[in-house]
mmCIF file of C-alpha atoms in Angstrom:
data_model
loop_
_atom_site.group_PDB
_atom_site.id
_atom_site.type_symbol
_atom_site.label_atom_id
_atom_site.label_comp_id
_atom_site.label_asym_id
_atom_site.label_seq_id
_atom_site.Cartn_x
_atom_site.Cartn_y
_atom_site.Cartn_z
ATOM 1 C CA MET A 1 119.473 87.432 92.567
ATOM 2 C CA ILE A 2 120.403 90.803 93.971
ATOM 3 C CA LEU A 3 123.541 91.124 91.672
ATOM 4 C CA ALA A 4 121.854 89.423 88.666
ATOM 5 C CA HIS A 5 121.991 91.564 85.584
ATOM 6 C CA ALA A 6 119.661 89.612 83.135
ATOM 7 C CA ILE A 7 116.204 88.354 83.822
ATOM 8 C CA GLY A 8 114.675 85.565 81.639
ATOM 9 C CA ASN A 9 111.707 87.511 80.178
ATOM 10 C CA GLN A 10 109.569 90.566 80.533
ATOM 11 C CA ALA A 11 106.912 88.964 82.698
ATOM 12 C CA GLU A 12 109.436 87.810 85.145
ATOM 13 C CA ALA A 13 111.129 91.134 85.219
ATOM 14 C CA ALA A 14 107.879 92.903 85.989
ATOM 15 C CA TYR A 15 107.272 90.590 89.062
ATOM 16 C CA ARG A 16 110.824 91.084 90.334
ATOM 17 C CA ARG A 17 111.024 94.805 89.880
ATOM 18 C CA GLY A 18 108.822 95.610 92.922
ATOM 19 C CA ASP A 19 110.700 94.245 95.891
ATOM 20 C CA LEU A 20 114.270 93.544 94.572
ATOM 21 C CA MET A 21 115.246 97.368 94.758
ATOM 22 C CA VAL A 22 114.529 97.385 98.524
ATOM 23 C CA LYS A 23 116.394 94.238 98.987
ATOM 24 C CA ARG A 24 119.304 95.415 96.930
ATOM 25 C CA ALA A 25 119.483 98.827 98.799
ATOM 26 C CA ARG A 26 119.653 96.807 102.135
ATOM 27 C CA VAL A 27 122.378 94.581 100.862
ATOM 28 C CA MET A 28 124.420 97.382 99.532
ATOM 29 C CA LYS A 29 124.237 99.307 102.728
ATOM 30 C CA GLN A 30 125.570 96.267 104.599
ATOM 31 C CA TRP A 31 128.310 95.863 102.131
ATOM 32 C CA ALA A 32 129.252 99.636 102.532
ATOM 33 C CA ALA A 33 129.315 99.168 106.346
ATOM 34 C CA PHE A 34 131.531 96.146 105.971
ATOM 35 C CA LEU A 35 133.969 98.053 103.601
ATOM 36 C CA SER A 36 134.231 101.015 105.889
ATOM 37 C CA THR A 37 134.953 98.833 109.019
ATOM 38 C CA ALA A 38 138.690 98.744 110.156
ATOM 39 C CA PRO A 39 140.280 95.499 109.508
ATOM 40 C CA ALA A 40 140.864 93.031 112.440
ATOM 41 C CA GLN A 41 144.078 93.256 114.364
ATOM 42 C CA ALA A 42 147.034 91.374 113.168
ATOM 43 C CA GLY A 43 147.361 87.940 114.797
ATOM 44 C CA SER A 44 143.630 87.379 115.165
ATOM 45 C CA VAL A 45 143.377 85.265 111.951
ATOM 46 C CA THR A 46 144.007 81.525 112.240
ATOM 47 C CA PRO A 47 145.776 80.046 109.207
ATOM 48 C CA ILE A 48 143.901 77.347 107.448
ATOM 49 C CA ARG A 49 147.167 75.421 106.471
ATOM 50 C CA GLU A 50 150.784 75.912 107.146
ATOM 51 C CA ASN A 51 153.092 77.174 104.435
ATOM 52 C CA LYS A 52 155.614 74.467 103.810
ATOM 53 C CA VAL A 53 158.886 75.499 102.143
ATOM 54 C CA ALA A 54 160.266 72.823 99.771
ATOM 55 C CA ALA A 55 163.524 71.350 100.954
ATOM 56 C CA GLU A 56 166.499 72.206 98.644
#
């Protein structure tokens, strides 16, 4: 809902207008903090699956 661009009708838009801006601001601050955080050290990521090279 925070990133939604279209709201069904004017009545629904009026009800949502009040508190969504506060929620959106909080989420966007969290996103900015995430983006400005240094990446994890190399080697701290566990691969989900192994890359298999096809035999020639």
